[in-house]
Coordinates of N, CA, C and O in Angstrom, one line a residue:
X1 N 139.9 107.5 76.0 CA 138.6 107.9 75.5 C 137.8 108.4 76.6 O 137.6 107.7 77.5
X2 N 137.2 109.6 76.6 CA 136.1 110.1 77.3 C 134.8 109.5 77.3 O 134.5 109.3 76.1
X3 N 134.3 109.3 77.8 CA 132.5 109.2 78.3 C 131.8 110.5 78.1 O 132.2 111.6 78.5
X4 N 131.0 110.1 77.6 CA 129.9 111.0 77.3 C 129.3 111.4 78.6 O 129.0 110.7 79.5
X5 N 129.2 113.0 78.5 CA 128.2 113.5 79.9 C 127.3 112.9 81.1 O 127.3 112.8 82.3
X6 N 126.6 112.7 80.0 CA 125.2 112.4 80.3 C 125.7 111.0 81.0 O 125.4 110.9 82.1
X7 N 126.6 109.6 80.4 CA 126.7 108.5 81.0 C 127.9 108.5 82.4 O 128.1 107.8 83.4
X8 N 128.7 109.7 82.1 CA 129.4 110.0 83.9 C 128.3 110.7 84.8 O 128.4 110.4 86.0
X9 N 127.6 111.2 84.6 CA 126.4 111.7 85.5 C 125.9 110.7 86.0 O 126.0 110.7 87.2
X10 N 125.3 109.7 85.3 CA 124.3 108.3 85.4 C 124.9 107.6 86.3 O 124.2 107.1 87.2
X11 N 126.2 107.3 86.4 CA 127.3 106.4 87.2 C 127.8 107.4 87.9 O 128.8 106.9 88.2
X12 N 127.8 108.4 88.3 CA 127.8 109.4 89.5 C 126.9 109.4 90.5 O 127.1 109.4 91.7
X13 N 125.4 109.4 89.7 CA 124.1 109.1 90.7 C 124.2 107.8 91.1 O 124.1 107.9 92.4
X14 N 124.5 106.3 90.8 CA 124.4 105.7 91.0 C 125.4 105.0 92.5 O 125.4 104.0 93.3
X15 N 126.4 106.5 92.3 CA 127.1 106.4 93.6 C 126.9 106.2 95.0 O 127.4 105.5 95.9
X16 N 125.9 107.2 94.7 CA 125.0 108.0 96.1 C 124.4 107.1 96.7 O 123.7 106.4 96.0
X17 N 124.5 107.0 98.1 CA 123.4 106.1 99.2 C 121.9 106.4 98.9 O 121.4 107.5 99.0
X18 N 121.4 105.3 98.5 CA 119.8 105.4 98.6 C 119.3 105.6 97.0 O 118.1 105.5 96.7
X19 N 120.1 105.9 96.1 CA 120.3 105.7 94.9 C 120.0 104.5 93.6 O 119.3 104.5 92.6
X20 N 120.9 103.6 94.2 CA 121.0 101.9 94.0 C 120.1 101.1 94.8 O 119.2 101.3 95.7
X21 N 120.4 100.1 94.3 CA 119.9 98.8 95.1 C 120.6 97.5 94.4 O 120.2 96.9 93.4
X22 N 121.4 97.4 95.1 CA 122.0 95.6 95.0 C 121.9 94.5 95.5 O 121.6 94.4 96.7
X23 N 122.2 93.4 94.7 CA 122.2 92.1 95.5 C 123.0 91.5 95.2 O 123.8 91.8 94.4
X24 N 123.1 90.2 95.9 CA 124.1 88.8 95.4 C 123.4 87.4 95.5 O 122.4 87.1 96.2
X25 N 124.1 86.5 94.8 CA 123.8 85.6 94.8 C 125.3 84.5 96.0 O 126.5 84.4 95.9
X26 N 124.3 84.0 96.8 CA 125.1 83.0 97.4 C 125.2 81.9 96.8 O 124.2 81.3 96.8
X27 N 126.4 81.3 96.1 CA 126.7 80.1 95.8 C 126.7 79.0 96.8 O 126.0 78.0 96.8
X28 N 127.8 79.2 97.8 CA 128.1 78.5 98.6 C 127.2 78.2 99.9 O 127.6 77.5 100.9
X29 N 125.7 78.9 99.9 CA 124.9 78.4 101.2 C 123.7 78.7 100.2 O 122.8 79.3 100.8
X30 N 123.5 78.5 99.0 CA 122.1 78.7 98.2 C 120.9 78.4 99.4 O 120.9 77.7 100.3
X31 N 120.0 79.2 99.1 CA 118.5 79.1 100.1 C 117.4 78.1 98.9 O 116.9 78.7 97.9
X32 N 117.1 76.9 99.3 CA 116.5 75.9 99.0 C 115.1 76.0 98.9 O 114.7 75.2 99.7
X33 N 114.2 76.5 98.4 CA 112.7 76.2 98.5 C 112.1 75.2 97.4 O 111.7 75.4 96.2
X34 N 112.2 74.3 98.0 CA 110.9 73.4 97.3 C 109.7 73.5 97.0 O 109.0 73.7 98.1
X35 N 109.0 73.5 96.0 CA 107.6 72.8 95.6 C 107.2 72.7 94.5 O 108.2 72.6 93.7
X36 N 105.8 72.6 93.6 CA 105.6 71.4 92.8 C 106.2 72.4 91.8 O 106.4 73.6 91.9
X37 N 106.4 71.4 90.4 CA 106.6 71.8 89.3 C 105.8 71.9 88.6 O 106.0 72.7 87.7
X38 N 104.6 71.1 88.7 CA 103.3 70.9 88.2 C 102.4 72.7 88.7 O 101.9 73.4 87.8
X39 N 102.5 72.9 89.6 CA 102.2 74.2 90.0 C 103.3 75.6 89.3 O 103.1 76.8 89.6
X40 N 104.3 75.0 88.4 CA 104.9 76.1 88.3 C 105.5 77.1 89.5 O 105.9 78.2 89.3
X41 N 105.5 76.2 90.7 CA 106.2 77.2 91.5 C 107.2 77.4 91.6 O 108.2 76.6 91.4
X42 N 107.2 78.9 92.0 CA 108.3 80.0 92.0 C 108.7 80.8 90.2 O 109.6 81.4 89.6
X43 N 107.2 80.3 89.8 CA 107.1 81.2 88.3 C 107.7 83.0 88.4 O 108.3 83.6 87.5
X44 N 107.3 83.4 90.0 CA 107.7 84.7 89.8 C 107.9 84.4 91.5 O 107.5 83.4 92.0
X45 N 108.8 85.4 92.2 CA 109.4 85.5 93.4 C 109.5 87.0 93.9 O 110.2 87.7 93.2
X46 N 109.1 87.5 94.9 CA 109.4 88.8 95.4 C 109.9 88.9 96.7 O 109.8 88.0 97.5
X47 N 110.6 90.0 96.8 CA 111.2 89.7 98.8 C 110.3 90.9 99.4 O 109.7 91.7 98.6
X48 N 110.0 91.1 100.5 CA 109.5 91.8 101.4 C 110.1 91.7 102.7 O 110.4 90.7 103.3
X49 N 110.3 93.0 103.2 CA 110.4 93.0 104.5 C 109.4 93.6 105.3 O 109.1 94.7 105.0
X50 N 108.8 93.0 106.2 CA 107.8 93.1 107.1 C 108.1 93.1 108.4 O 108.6 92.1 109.0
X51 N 108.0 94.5 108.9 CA 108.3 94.7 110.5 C 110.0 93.8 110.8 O 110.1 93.0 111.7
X52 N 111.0 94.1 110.0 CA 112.4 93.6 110.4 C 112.3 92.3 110.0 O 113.4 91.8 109.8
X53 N 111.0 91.5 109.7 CA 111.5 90.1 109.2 C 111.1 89.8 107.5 O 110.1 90.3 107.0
X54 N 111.9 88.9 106.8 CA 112.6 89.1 105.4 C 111.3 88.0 105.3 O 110.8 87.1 106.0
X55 N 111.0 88.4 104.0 CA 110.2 86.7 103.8 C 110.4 87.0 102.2 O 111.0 87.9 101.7
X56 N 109.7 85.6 101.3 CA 109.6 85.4 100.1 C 108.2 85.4 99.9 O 107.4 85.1 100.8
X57 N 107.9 85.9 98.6 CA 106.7 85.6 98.1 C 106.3 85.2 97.1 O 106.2 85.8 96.1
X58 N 106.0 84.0 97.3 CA 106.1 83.1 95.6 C 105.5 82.5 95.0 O 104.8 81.6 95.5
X59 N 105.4 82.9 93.7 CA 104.1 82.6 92.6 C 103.6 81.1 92.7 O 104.6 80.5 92.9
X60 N 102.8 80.5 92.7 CA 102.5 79.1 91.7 C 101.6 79.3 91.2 O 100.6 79.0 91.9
X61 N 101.4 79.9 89.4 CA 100.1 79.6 88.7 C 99.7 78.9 88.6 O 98.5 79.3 88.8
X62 N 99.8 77.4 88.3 CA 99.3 76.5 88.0 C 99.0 75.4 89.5 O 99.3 74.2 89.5
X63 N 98.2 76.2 90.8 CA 98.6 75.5 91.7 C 97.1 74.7 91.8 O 96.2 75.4 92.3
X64 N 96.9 74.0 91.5 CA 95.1 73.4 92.0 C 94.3 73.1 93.3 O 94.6 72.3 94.2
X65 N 93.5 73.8 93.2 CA 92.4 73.7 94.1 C 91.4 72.4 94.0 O 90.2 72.7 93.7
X66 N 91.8 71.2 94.1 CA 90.6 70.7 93.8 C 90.8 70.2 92.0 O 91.9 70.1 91.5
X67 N 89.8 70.2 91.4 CA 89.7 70.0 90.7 C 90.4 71.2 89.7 O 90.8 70.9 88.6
X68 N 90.6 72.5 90.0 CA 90.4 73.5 89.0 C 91.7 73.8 89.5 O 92.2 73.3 90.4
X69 N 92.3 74.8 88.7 CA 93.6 75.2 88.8 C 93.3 77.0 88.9 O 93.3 77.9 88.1
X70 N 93.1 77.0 90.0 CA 93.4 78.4 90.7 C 94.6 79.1 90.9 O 94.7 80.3 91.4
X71 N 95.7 78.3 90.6 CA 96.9 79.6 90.9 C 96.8 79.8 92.9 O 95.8 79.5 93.6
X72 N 98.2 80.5 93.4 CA 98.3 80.5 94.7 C 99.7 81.2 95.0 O 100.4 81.2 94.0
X73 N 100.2 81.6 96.0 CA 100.7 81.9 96.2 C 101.5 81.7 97.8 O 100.8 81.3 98.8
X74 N 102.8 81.9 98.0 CA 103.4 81.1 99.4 C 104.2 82.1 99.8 O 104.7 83.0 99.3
X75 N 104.1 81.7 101.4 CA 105.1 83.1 101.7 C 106.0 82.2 102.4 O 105.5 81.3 103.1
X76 N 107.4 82.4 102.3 CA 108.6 82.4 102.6 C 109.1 82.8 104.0 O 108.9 84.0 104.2
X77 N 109.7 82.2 105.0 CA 110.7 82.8 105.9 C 112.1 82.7 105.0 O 112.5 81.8 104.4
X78 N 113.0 84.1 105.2 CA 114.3 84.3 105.1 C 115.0 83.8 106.8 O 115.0 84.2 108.0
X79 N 115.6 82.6 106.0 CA 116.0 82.2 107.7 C 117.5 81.8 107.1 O 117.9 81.6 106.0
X80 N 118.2 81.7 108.4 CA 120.0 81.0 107.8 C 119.9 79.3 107.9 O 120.9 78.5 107.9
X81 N 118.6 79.0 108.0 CA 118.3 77.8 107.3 C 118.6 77.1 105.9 O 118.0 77.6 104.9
X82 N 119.5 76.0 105.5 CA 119.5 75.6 103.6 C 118.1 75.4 103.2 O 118.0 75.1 102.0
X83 N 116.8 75.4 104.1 CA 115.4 74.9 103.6 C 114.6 75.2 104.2 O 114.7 74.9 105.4
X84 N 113.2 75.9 103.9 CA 112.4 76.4 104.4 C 110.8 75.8 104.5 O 110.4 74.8 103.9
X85 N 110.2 76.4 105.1 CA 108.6 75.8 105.1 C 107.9 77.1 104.6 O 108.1 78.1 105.1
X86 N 106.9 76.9 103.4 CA 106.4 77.7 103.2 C 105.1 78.0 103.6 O 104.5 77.2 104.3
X87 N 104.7 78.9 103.3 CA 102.8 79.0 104.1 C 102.2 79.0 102.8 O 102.9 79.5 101.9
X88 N 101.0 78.5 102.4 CA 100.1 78.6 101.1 C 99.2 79.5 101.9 O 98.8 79.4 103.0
X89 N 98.9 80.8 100.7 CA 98.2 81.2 101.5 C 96.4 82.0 101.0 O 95.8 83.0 101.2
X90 N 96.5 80.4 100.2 CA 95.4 79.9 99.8 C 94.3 81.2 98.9 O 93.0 81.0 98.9
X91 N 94.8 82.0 98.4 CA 94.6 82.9 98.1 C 93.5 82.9 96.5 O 92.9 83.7 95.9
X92 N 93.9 81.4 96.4 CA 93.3 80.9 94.4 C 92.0 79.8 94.9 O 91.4 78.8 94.3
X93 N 91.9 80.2 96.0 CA 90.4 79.0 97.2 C 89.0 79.8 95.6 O 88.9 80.8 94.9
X94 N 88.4 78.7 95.8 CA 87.1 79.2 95.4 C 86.0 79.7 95.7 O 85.2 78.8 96.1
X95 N 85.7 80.8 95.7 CA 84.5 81.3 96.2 C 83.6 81.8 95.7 O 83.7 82.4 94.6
X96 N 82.4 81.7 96.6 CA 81.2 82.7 95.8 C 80.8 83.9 95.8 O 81.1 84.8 96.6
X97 N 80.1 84.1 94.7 CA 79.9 85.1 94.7 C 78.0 85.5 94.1 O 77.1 84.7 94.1
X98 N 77.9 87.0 93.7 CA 76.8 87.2 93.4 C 77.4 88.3 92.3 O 78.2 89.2 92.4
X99 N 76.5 87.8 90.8 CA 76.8 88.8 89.9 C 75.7 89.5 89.5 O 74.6 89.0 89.6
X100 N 76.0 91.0 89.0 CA 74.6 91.7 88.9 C 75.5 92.3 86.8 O 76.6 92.6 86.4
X101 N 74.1 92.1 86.2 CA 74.9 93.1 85.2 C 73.8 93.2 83.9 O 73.1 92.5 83.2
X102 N 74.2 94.5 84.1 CA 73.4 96.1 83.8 C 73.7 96.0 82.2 O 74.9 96.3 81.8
X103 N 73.0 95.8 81.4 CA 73.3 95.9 79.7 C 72.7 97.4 79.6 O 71.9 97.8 80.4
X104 N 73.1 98.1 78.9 CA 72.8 99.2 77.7 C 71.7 99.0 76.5 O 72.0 98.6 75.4
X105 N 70.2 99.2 77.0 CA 69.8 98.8 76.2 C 68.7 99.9 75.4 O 67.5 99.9 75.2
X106 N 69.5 100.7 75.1 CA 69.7 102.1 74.2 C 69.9 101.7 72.7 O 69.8 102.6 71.9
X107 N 70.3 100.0 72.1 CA 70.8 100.0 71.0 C 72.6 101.2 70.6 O 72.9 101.8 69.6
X108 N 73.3 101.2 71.9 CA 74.2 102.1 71.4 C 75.1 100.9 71.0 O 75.8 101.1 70.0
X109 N 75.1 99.7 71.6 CA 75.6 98.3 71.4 C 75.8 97.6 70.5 O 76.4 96.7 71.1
X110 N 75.8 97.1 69.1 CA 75.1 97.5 68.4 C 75.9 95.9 67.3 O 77.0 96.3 67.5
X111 N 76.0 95.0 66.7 CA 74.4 94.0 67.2 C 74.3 93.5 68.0 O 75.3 92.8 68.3
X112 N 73.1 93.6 68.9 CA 72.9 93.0 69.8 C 73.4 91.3 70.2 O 74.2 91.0 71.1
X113 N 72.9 90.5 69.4 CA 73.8 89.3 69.4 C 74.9 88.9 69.4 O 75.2 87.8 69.9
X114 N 76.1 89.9 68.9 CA 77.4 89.7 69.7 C 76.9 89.9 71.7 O 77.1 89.1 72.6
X115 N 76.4 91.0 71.8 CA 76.3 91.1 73.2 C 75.7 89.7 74.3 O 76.1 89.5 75.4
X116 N 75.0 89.2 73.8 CA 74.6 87.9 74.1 C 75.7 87.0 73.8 O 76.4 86.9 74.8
X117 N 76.1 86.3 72.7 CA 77.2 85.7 72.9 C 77.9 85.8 73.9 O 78.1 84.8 74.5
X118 N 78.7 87.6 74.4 CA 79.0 87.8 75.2 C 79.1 87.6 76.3 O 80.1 87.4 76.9
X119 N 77.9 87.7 76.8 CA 77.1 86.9 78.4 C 77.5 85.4 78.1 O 78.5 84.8 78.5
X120 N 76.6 85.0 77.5 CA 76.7 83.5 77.6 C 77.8 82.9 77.5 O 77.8 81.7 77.7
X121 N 79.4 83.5 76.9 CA 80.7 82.8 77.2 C 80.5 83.2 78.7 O 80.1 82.4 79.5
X122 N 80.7 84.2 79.0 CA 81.0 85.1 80.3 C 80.6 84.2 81.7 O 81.3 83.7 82.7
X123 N 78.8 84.3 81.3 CA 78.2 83.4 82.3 C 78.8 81.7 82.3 O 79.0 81.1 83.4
X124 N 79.1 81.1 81.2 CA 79.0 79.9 81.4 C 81.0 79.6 81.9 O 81.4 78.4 81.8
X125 N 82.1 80.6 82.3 CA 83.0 80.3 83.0 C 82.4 79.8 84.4 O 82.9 78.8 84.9
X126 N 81.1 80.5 85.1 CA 81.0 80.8 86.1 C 80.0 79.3 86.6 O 79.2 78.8 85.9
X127 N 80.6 78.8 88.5 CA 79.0 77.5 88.9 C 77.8 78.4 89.1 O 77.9 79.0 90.2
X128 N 76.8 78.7 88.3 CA 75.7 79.4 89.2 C 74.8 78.4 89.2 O 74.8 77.3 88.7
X129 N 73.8 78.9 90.0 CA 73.2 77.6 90.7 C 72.8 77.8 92.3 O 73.5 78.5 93.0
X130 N 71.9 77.3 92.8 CA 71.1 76.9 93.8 C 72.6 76.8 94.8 O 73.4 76.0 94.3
X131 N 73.2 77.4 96.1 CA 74.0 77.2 97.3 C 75.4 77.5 96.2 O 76.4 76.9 96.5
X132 N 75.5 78.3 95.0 CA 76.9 78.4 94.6 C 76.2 80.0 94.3 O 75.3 80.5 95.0
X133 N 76.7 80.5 93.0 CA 77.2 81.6 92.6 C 75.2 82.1 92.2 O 74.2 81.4 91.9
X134 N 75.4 82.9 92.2 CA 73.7 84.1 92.0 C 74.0 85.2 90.8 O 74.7 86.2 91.1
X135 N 73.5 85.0 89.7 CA 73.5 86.2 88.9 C 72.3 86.3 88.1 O 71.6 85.4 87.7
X136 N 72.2 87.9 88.0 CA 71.2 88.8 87.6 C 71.7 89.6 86.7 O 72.9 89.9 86.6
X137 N 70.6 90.1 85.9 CA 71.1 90.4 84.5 C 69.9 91.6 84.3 O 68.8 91.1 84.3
X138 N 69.9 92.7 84.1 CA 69.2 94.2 83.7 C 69.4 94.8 82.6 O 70.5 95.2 82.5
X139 N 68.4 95.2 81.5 CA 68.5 95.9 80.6 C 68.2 97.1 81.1 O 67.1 97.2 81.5
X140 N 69.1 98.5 81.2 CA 68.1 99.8 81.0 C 68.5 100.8 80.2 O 69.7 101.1 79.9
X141 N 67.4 101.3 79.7 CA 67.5 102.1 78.1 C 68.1 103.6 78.7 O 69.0 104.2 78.1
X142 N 67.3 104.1 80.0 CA 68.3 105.2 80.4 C 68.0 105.0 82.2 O 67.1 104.5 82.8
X143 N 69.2 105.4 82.7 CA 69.6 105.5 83.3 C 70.6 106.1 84.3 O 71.7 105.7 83.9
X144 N 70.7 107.0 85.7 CA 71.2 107.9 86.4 C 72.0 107.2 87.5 O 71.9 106.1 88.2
X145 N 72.9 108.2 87.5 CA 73.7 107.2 88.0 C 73.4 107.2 89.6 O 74.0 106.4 90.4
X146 N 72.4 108.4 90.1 CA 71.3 108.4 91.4 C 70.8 107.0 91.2 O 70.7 106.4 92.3
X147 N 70.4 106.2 90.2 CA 69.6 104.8 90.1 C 70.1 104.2 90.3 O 69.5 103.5 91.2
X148 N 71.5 103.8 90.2 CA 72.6 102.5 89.6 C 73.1 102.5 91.1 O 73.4 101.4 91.6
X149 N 73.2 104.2 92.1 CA 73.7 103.8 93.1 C 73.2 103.3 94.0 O 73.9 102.7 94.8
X150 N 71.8 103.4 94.1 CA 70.3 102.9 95.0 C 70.1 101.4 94.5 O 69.3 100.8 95.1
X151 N 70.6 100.9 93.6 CA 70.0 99.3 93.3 C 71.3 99.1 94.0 O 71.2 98.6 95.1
X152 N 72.3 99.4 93.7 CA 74.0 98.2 94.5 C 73.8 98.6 95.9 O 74.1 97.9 96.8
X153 N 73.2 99.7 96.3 CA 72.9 100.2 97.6 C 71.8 99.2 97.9 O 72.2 98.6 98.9
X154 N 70.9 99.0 97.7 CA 70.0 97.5 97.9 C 70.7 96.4 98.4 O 70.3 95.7 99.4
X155 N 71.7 96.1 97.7 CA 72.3 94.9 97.7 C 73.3 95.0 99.1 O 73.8 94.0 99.6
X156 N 73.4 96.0 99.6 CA 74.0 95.8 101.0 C 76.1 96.3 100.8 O 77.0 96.3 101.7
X157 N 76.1 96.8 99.5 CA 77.3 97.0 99.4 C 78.0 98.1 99.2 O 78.8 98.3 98.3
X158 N 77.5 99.0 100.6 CA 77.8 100.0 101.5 C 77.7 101.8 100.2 O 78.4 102.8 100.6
X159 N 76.7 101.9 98.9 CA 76.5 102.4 98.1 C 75.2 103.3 98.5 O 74.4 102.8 99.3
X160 N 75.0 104.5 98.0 CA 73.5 104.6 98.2 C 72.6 105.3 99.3 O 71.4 105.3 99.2

């Protein structure tokens, strides 16, 4: 039985150096990383090579910071080690911030009370508060976007 064109072409390209990419699995020296299950680690896994050295990079959604579950991520040595140490690299940490936000208040929005709702789920994910998170809230009916770049340009974040 012949093969169709188009699928000896496909497995012809697939010949060619630089084409593919394969792997294997080692049975007989498996590479071992531990950590929690509670964190879901190693939900998702990537390899990287960085300047000649192999590392892993590995999910944990559910990893907690504290009280809250921030999610994190670990980076791996590829060593001929059966077990490795990983780095957290603390990436799901909590921090602050400052929020600014600009409503449309043109009525193009339109009912307004969904938009409120809106905020107030939005805002109440967030700690704001005195030595944590800062937010500000602007109605403008018209507005240039010469305006919008001169207010964040105020704020120090390199606009304006």
């Amino acid at each position: 039985m012949a093969l169709p064109s188009g699928m000896l072409l496909a497995c012809s390209l697939c010949l060619l150096p630089g084409l593919s990419d394969t792997f294997n699995i080692d049975t007989r020296r498996p590479k071992i990383i531990a950590g929690s299950k509670e964190a879901y680690f190693g939900y998702t896994v990537q390899q990287h090579d960085i300047g000649g050295q192999k590392w892993l990079v590995v999910g944990a959604p559910y990893e907690t910071n504290g009280q809250q579950k921030t999610g994190d991520v670990y980076k791996c040595p590829v060593t001929s080690d059966s077990h490795s140490n990983c780095t957290k690299l603390n990436l799901g940490c909590q921090t602050y911030m400052d929020i600014i936000i600009v409503l449309d208040g043109s009525n193009s929005i339109y009912p307004w009370v969904e938009v409120q709702h809106f905020l107030i789920n939005i805002l109440k994910k967030f700690y704001i508060g005195p030595g944590q998170i800062q937010a500000a809230c602007s109605i403008w009916e018209e507005l240039s976007i010469l305006s919008l770049l001169a207010i964040v340009g105020s704020f120090g974040l390199g606009f304006g």
